[in-house]
Short mmCIF file of C-alpha atoms in Angstrom, two decimals:
data_model
loop_
_atom_site.label_atom_id
_atom_site.label_comp_id
_atom_site.label_asym_id
_atom_site.label_seq_id
_atom_site.Cartn_x
_atom_site.Cartn_y
_atom_site.Cartn_z
CA MET A 1 2.32 3.66 -17.44
CA LYS A 2 1.14 7.19 -18.08
CA VAL A 3 -0.86 9.21 -15.60
CA PRO A 4 -4.53 8.11 -16.06
CA PRO A 5 -6.92 10.69 -17.60
CA CYS A 6 -9.08 10.83 -14.48
CA PHE A 7 -6.14 11.93 -12.36
CA SER A 8 -5.04 14.38 -15.08
CA ARG A 9 -8.38 16.13 -14.78
CA SER A 10 -8.05 16.19 -10.99
CA LEU A 11 -4.59 17.73 -11.23
CA SER A 12 -5.95 20.44 -13.50
CA THR A 13 -8.69 21.12 -10.96
CA PHE A 14 -6.04 21.92 -8.37
CA GLY A 15 -3.98 24.08 -10.72
CA LEU A 16 -1.30 21.45 -11.24
CA SER A 17 -1.69 20.80 -14.95
CA ASP A 18 1.93 21.85 -15.61
CA LEU A 19 3.15 19.21 -13.17
CA ASN A 20 0.88 16.64 -14.79
CA GLU A 21 2.35 17.44 -18.21
CA SER A 22 5.82 17.03 -16.77
CA LEU A 23 4.94 13.64 -15.30
CA SER A 24 3.36 12.53 -18.58
CA ALA A 25 6.70 13.09 -20.29
CA PHE A 26 8.12 10.20 -18.26
CA SER A 27 7.22 6.54 -18.29
CA LEU A 28 6.05 5.72 -14.76
CA SER A 29 5.41 2.48 -12.95
CA ALA A 30 3.69 2.33 -9.57
CA PHE A 31 6.82 3.15 -7.62
CA SER A 32 9.80 3.74 -9.93
CA LEU A 33 10.95 5.27 -13.19
CA THR A 34 11.73 3.09 -16.16
CA PRO A 35 15.37 3.29 -17.41
CA LEU A 36 16.38 6.82 -18.40
CA ALA A 37 19.69 8.53 -19.08
CA PRO A 38 21.70 8.95 -15.84
CA GLY A 39 21.82 12.72 -16.24
CA VAL A 40 18.03 12.92 -16.62
CA ILE A 41 17.55 10.75 -13.55
CA ARG A 42 19.86 12.98 -11.47
CA GLN A 43 18.02 16.10 -12.64
CA TRP A 44 14.66 14.54 -11.79
CA ARG A 45 15.87 13.50 -8.32
CA ASP A 46 17.27 16.96 -7.63
CA LEU A 47 13.99 18.56 -8.71
CA HIS A 48 12.02 16.11 -6.56
CA GLN A 49 14.15 16.91 -3.51
CA LEU A 50 13.62 20.63 -4.04
CA ARG A 51 9.86 20.21 -4.36
CA ALA A 52 9.47 17.81 -1.42
CA PRO A 53 9.40 20.48 1.35
CA ALA A 54 6.93 22.57 -0.65
CA THR A 55 4.72 19.51 -1.23
CA ALA A 56 4.76 18.67 2.48
CA LEU A 57 3.91 22.27 3.34
CA ARG A 58 0.96 22.28 0.93
CA ALA A 59 -0.23 18.95 2.34
CA THR A 60 -0.05 20.31 5.91
CA ALA A 61 -2.00 23.43 4.93
CA LEU A 62 -4.62 21.25 3.26
CA GLU A 63 -4.86 19.04 6.36
CA LEU A 64 -5.49 22.09 8.55
CA ALA A 65 -8.14 23.42 6.17
CA ILE A 66 -9.89 20.05 6.06
CA LEU A 67 -9.74 19.77 9.85
CA ALA A 68 -11.38 23.19 10.23
CA GLY A 69 -14.11 22.29 7.77
CA HIS A 70 -14.69 18.92 9.35
CA MET A 71 -15.07 20.47 12.79
CA LEU A 72 -17.96 22.50 11.39
CA LEU A 73 -19.55 19.42 9.84
CA TYR A 74 -18.91 17.11 12.78
CA PRO A 75 -22.17 17.88 14.67
CA THR A 76 -24.22 16.93 11.60
CA GLY A 77 -22.89 13.36 11.80
CA LEU A 78 -23.45 12.69 15.49
CA THR A 79 -26.82 11.04 14.99
CA ALA A 80 -27.24 7.73 13.19
CA GLU A 81 -28.22 7.84 9.56
CA ARG A 82 -31.80 6.93 8.73
CA PRO A 83 -31.58 3.48 7.10
CA GLY A 84 -33.27 2.43 3.92
CA ARG A 85 -32.89 5.59 1.87
CA GLU A 86 -32.25 4.67 -1.75
CA LEU A 87 -30.50 7.25 -3.85
CA THR A 88 -31.39 8.09 -7.43
CA PRO A 89 -28.12 8.71 -9.25
CA ARG A 90 -27.83 11.25 -12.03
CA PRO A 91 -27.53 9.92 -15.56
CA ARG A 92 -24.04 9.66 -16.99
CA GLY A 93 -23.01 12.93 -18.57
CA ALA A 94 -25.42 15.06 -16.56
CA GLU A 95 -23.96 18.44 -15.63
CA ASP A 96 -23.09 18.93 -12.00
CA ASP A 97 -20.51 20.65 -9.88
CA ASP A 98 -18.89 17.49 -8.54
CA PRO A 99 -15.13 18.02 -8.95
CA SER A 100 -14.42 14.28 -8.80
CA PRO A 101 -13.32 12.96 -12.20
CA ALA A 102 -14.94 9.88 -13.64
CA ALA A 103 -12.99 6.65 -13.45
CA PRO A 104 -11.06 5.86 -16.61
CA ALA A 105 -12.51 3.39 -19.06
CA ALA A 106 -11.03 -0.10 -18.98
CA ASP A 107 -10.89 -2.87 -21.54
CA ILE A 108 -12.64 -5.22 -19.09
CA PRO A 109 -16.31 -4.25 -18.59
CA ALA A 110 -17.16 -2.59 -15.30
CA LEU A 111 -19.74 -4.01 -12.96
CA PRO A 112 -23.21 -2.89 -14.21
CA GLU A 113 -24.83 -0.25 -12.01
CA ALA A 114 -27.81 -2.49 -11.27
CA ASP A 115 -25.48 -5.21 -9.95
CA ARG A 116 -23.40 -3.00 -7.69
CA PRO A 117 -23.67 -4.10 -4.06
CA PRO A 118 -24.40 -1.60 -1.28
CA VAL A 119 -21.42 0.45 -0.14
CA VAL A 120 -20.86 0.80 3.60
CA LEU A 121 -18.79 3.81 4.69
CA LEU A 122 -17.01 3.42 8.02
CA HIS A 123 -15.27 6.35 9.73
CA GLY A 124 -12.11 6.45 11.82
CA PHE A 125 -11.25 6.86 15.50
CA VAL A 126 -13.29 9.55 17.40
CA ASP A 127 -14.89 10.57 14.11
CA ASN A 128 -18.37 10.10 12.62
CA ARG A 129 -20.14 9.73 9.29
CA SER A 130 -19.78 13.43 8.43
CA VAL A 131 -16.26 12.69 7.14
CA PHE A 132 -17.84 10.99 4.10
CA VAL A 133 -20.05 13.86 2.90
CA LEU A 134 -17.99 14.46 -0.26
CA LEU A 135 -17.22 10.81 -1.00
CA ARG A 136 -20.87 9.85 -0.61
CA ARG A 137 -21.85 12.63 -2.97
CA SER A 138 -19.27 11.48 -5.50
CA LEU A 139 -20.44 7.86 -5.39
CA SER A 140 -24.07 8.87 -5.68
CA ARG A 141 -23.42 11.02 -8.72
CA HIS A 142 -21.59 8.19 -10.44
CA GLY A 143 -24.32 5.59 -10.16
CA TRP A 144 -24.26 4.00 -6.70
CA ARG A 145 -27.79 3.61 -5.32
CA HIS A 146 -27.27 1.98 -1.93
CA LEU A 147 -24.91 3.95 0.33
CA GLU A 148 -24.81 3.43 4.08
CA CYS A 149 -22.78 5.53 6.54
CA LEU A 150 -22.42 3.74 9.86
CA ASN A 151 -21.48 5.39 13.14
CA TYR A 152 -19.81 3.40 15.86
CA SER A 153 -19.56 4.75 19.38
CA PRO A 154 -16.59 6.97 20.32
CA LEU A 155 -16.60 4.95 23.55
CA THR A 156 -15.71 1.78 21.62
CA CYS A 157 -12.97 0.03 23.58
CA ASP A 158 -12.45 -3.18 21.63
CA ILE A 159 -11.91 -3.70 17.91
CA ARG A 160 -13.23 -7.27 18.07
CA ALA A 161 -16.54 -6.21 19.64
CA ALA A 162 -16.93 -3.35 17.18
CA ALA A 163 -16.27 -5.75 14.28
CA GLU A 164 -18.99 -8.11 15.57
CA LEU A 165 -21.43 -5.19 15.71
CA LEU A 166 -20.44 -4.23 12.18
CA GLY A 167 -21.32 -7.78 11.10
CA ARG A 168 -24.83 -7.42 12.52
CA HIS A 169 -25.30 -4.14 10.67
CA ILE A 170 -24.17 -5.73 7.41
CA GLU A 171 -26.58 -8.63 7.84
CA GLU A 172 -29.40 -6.11 8.26
CA ILE A 173 -28.29 -4.17 5.17
CA CYS A 174 -28.17 -7.32 3.06
CA ALA A 175 -31.64 -8.37 4.24
CA ARG A 176 -33.08 -4.93 3.56
CA THR A 177 -31.52 -4.40 0.11
CA GLY A 178 -31.74 -7.97 -1.19
CA HIS A 179 -27.99 -8.13 -1.91
CA SER A 180 -25.92 -11.02 -0.63
CA ARG A 181 -22.69 -9.01 -0.38
CA VAL A 182 -21.57 -5.45 0.30
CA ASP A 183 -18.53 -3.29 -0.41
CA ILE A 184 -16.92 -1.35 2.43
CA VAL A 185 -14.82 1.83 2.43
CA GLY A 186 -13.10 2.31 5.78
CA HIS A 187 -11.02 5.29 6.82
CA SER A 188 -8.24 4.70 9.37
CA LEU A 189 -9.63 2.62 12.27
CA GLY A 190 -12.78 1.96 10.23
CA GLY A 191 -10.71 0.01 7.74
CA LEU A 192 -9.16 -2.05 10.53
CA LEU A 193 -12.59 -2.91 11.99
CA ALA A 194 -13.83 -3.98 8.58
CA ARG A 195 -10.72 -6.05 7.88
CA TYR A 196 -11.04 -7.86 11.21
CA TYR A 197 -14.67 -8.65 10.39
CA ALA A 198 -13.85 -9.92 6.90
CA GLN A 199 -10.70 -11.83 7.80
CA CYS A 200 -11.31 -13.14 11.31
CA LEU A 201 -15.10 -13.33 11.79
CA GLY A 202 -16.18 -14.95 8.54
CA GLY A 203 -17.24 -11.65 7.04
CA ASP A 204 -15.70 -12.54 3.69
CA LEU A 205 -19.05 -14.22 2.94
CA ARG A 206 -20.61 -10.76 2.99
CA VAL A 207 -17.81 -8.37 1.98
CA ARG A 208 -16.94 -8.40 -1.71
CA THR A 209 -14.39 -5.55 -1.73
CA LEU A 210 -12.88 -3.68 1.20
CA VAL A 211 -11.21 -0.36 0.44
CA THR A 212 -9.11 1.06 3.27
CA LEU A 213 -7.84 4.64 3.49
CA GLY A 214 -4.86 5.31 5.76
CA THR A 215 -5.50 2.21 7.88
CA PRO A 216 -2.73 0.95 10.22
CA HIS A 217 -2.76 -2.66 9.03
CA SER A 218 0.55 -3.44 10.74
CA GLY A 219 0.01 -1.03 13.63
CA THR A 220 1.17 2.56 14.12
CA THR A 221 3.46 4.02 16.78
CA ILE A 222 2.11 7.58 16.54
CA ALA A 223 0.97 9.46 19.68
CA PRO A 224 2.35 7.24 22.46
CA LEU A 225 0.51 9.28 25.10
CA ALA A 226 -2.81 8.18 23.56
CA SER A 227 -2.06 4.56 24.45
CA ALA A 228 -4.20 4.94 27.56
CA HIS A 229 -7.17 4.28 25.27
CA PRO A 230 -7.70 0.53 24.75
CA VAL A 231 -8.43 0.88 21.03
CA VAL A 232 -5.23 2.86 20.49
CA ARG A 233 -3.30 0.08 22.23
CA GLN A 234 -4.90 -2.42 19.87
CA MET A 235 -3.63 -0.36 16.93
CA ARG A 236 -0.03 -0.64 18.13
CA PRO A 237 2.44 -2.95 16.34
CA GLY A 238 2.53 -6.31 18.06
CA SER A 239 -0.89 -5.98 19.73
CA SER A 240 -3.06 -9.09 19.92
CA VAL A 241 -5.39 -7.69 17.23
CA ILE A 242 -2.54 -6.90 14.83
CA GLU A 243 -1.05 -10.34 15.43
CA GLU A 244 -4.41 -11.98 14.67
CA LEU A 245 -4.52 -10.12 11.37
CA ARG A 246 -1.01 -11.34 10.58
CA GLY A 247 -2.13 -14.94 11.08
CA PRO A 248 -3.20 -17.39 8.36
CA ALA A 249 -6.38 -16.58 6.44
CA PRO A 250 -6.76 -19.38 3.88
CA GLY A 251 -9.67 -19.07 1.50
CA CYS A 252 -10.61 -15.50 2.44
CA ARG A 253 -12.85 -14.30 -0.42
CA THR A 254 -12.77 -10.56 0.18
CA ARG A 255 -10.70 -8.40 -2.16
CA PHE A 256 -8.67 -5.78 -0.27
CA VAL A 257 -7.61 -2.45 -1.79
CA SER A 258 -5.47 -0.27 0.45
CA PHE A 259 -4.82 3.42 -0.27
CA TRP A 260 -1.74 4.68 1.57
CA SER A 261 -0.12 8.11 1.44
CA ASP A 262 3.55 9.05 1.54
CA LEU A 263 2.60 12.10 3.65
CA ASP A 264 0.31 10.40 6.16
CA GLN A 265 1.71 11.59 9.47
CA LEU A 266 -0.52 9.30 11.55
CA MET A 267 0.90 6.15 9.97
CA VAL A 268 4.31 5.39 11.49
CA PRO A 269 5.92 3.92 9.53
CA ILE A 270 3.95 5.02 6.47
CA GLU A 271 4.14 1.52 4.96
CA THR A 272 1.90 0.26 7.77
CA ALA A 273 -1.09 1.40 5.71
CA ARG A 274 -0.22 -1.24 3.10
CA ILE A 275 -1.68 -4.74 3.34
CA GLU A 276 0.99 -7.41 3.09
CA HIS A 277 -0.47 -10.88 3.63
CA PRO A 278 0.22 -14.07 1.64
CA ASP A 279 -3.33 -15.42 1.98
CA LEU A 280 -5.25 -12.28 1.01
CA LEU A 281 -6.14 -10.89 -2.41
CA THR A 282 -4.64 -7.41 -2.00
CA GLU A 283 -3.85 -4.29 -4.00
CA ASN A 284 -1.92 -1.37 -2.54
CA VAL A 285 -2.41 2.07 -4.08
CA GLN A 286 0.14 4.75 -3.22
CA VAL A 287 -1.23 8.28 -2.91
CA SER A 288 1.29 11.10 -3.22
CA GLY A 289 0.93 14.62 -1.91
CA ILE A 290 -1.84 14.52 0.73
CA GLY A 291 -2.13 13.61 4.39
CA HIS A 292 -4.38 11.44 6.53
CA LEU A 293 -7.45 13.69 6.75
CA ALA A 294 -7.52 14.42 3.03
CA MET A 295 -7.87 10.80 1.93
CA PRO A 296 -11.67 10.51 2.34
CA VAL A 297 -12.32 13.91 0.72
CA HIS A 298 -9.83 14.38 -2.11
CA PRO A 299 -11.40 14.05 -5.61
CA ALA A 300 -8.48 12.08 -7.06
CA VAL A 301 -8.72 9.52 -4.26
CA ALA A 302 -12.51 9.39 -4.76
CA ALA A 303 -11.89 8.54 -8.42
CA GLY A 304 -9.57 5.71 -7.38
CA ILE A 305 -12.14 4.41 -4.90
CA ARG A 306 -14.85 4.44 -7.55
CA GLN A 307 -12.59 2.54 -9.92
CA ALA A 308 -11.82 -0.07 -7.24
CA LEU A 309 -15.51 -0.56 -6.43
CA GLU A 310 -16.71 -0.49 -10.00
CA LYS A 311 -14.61 -3.37 -11.25
CA ASN A 312 -15.13 -7.08 -11.04
CA GLU A 313 -12.66 -9.11 -9.02
CA SER A 314 -10.61 -9.83 -12.14
CA THR A 315 -9.83 -6.20 -12.90
CA GLY A 316 -7.22 -3.98 -11.34
CA THR A 317 -6.93 -0.58 -9.71
CA PRO A 318 -4.35 2.12 -10.31
CA GLY A 319 -0.97 1.38 -8.81
CA ALA A 320 -0.38 4.99 -7.79
CA VAL A 321 -2.33 8.23 -7.42
CA SER A 322 -0.55 11.57 -7.63
CA VAL A 323 -2.43 14.61 -6.40
CA ALA A 324 0.34 17.12 -5.79
#
């Protein structure tokens, strides 16, 4: 399939239109090239190997820039968000400075704006709701009215307990908004909390779609010295929490969409951010060219998230997102 128009616009925004034109000359699937002449394949592989170090360097520089910016924003997200604020989205086509491209049109109708459930945004480990400033803005400007950013305590020591607390928050949101179900976007640990709630605590009754960004679904082995923290131990491969998530989940109604990056240095191995489970309705979206911190803020990823949330259960999401 060709690179979707929404990601083409995002590439142009970052000065990568030449690369986008080069990619459009090929026929791409989610993870591999369709049959081409052997000489062309060798040339493409050689070019990819030459560009790989430069791509990793750009991704690292972007991670550092995002980290610096997020440190400035971090104090603004320490307090809990005031609940019950309903947003008034701009009409389609209104001029704004949001760099996030609109999701591409699909043959299957998207979920009407009035029927969209509330979206709950859940941050990662030792983070807070300030990480979602840009994503929240993007969703608001594309028609989402009910957006909730939840903070959980940095002193959280158990994923199970945090997932139970998340369930109580979601019940309150449903009662307040009149919706029977919500969508959740979880970054890193936030995605793991939400998955545990949906898969193991009966939360699939309330969660329609769960989008995870760089979440260690199979556990990550990064930063062994941080294992003194109980939550970090629960994110290790083979932990009791990870094993529970590997267990049977017949009839789970939640749709899971997992965004994983080939340059995510906190996911070891990187495939751990994919959801592989025979009982779950899952879609894995590979993101190329950015690291862990960039996933909640990059406009191309935001476009993919909007597309995942906008569609009914019967429609798909892009199989790959290229941003660099």
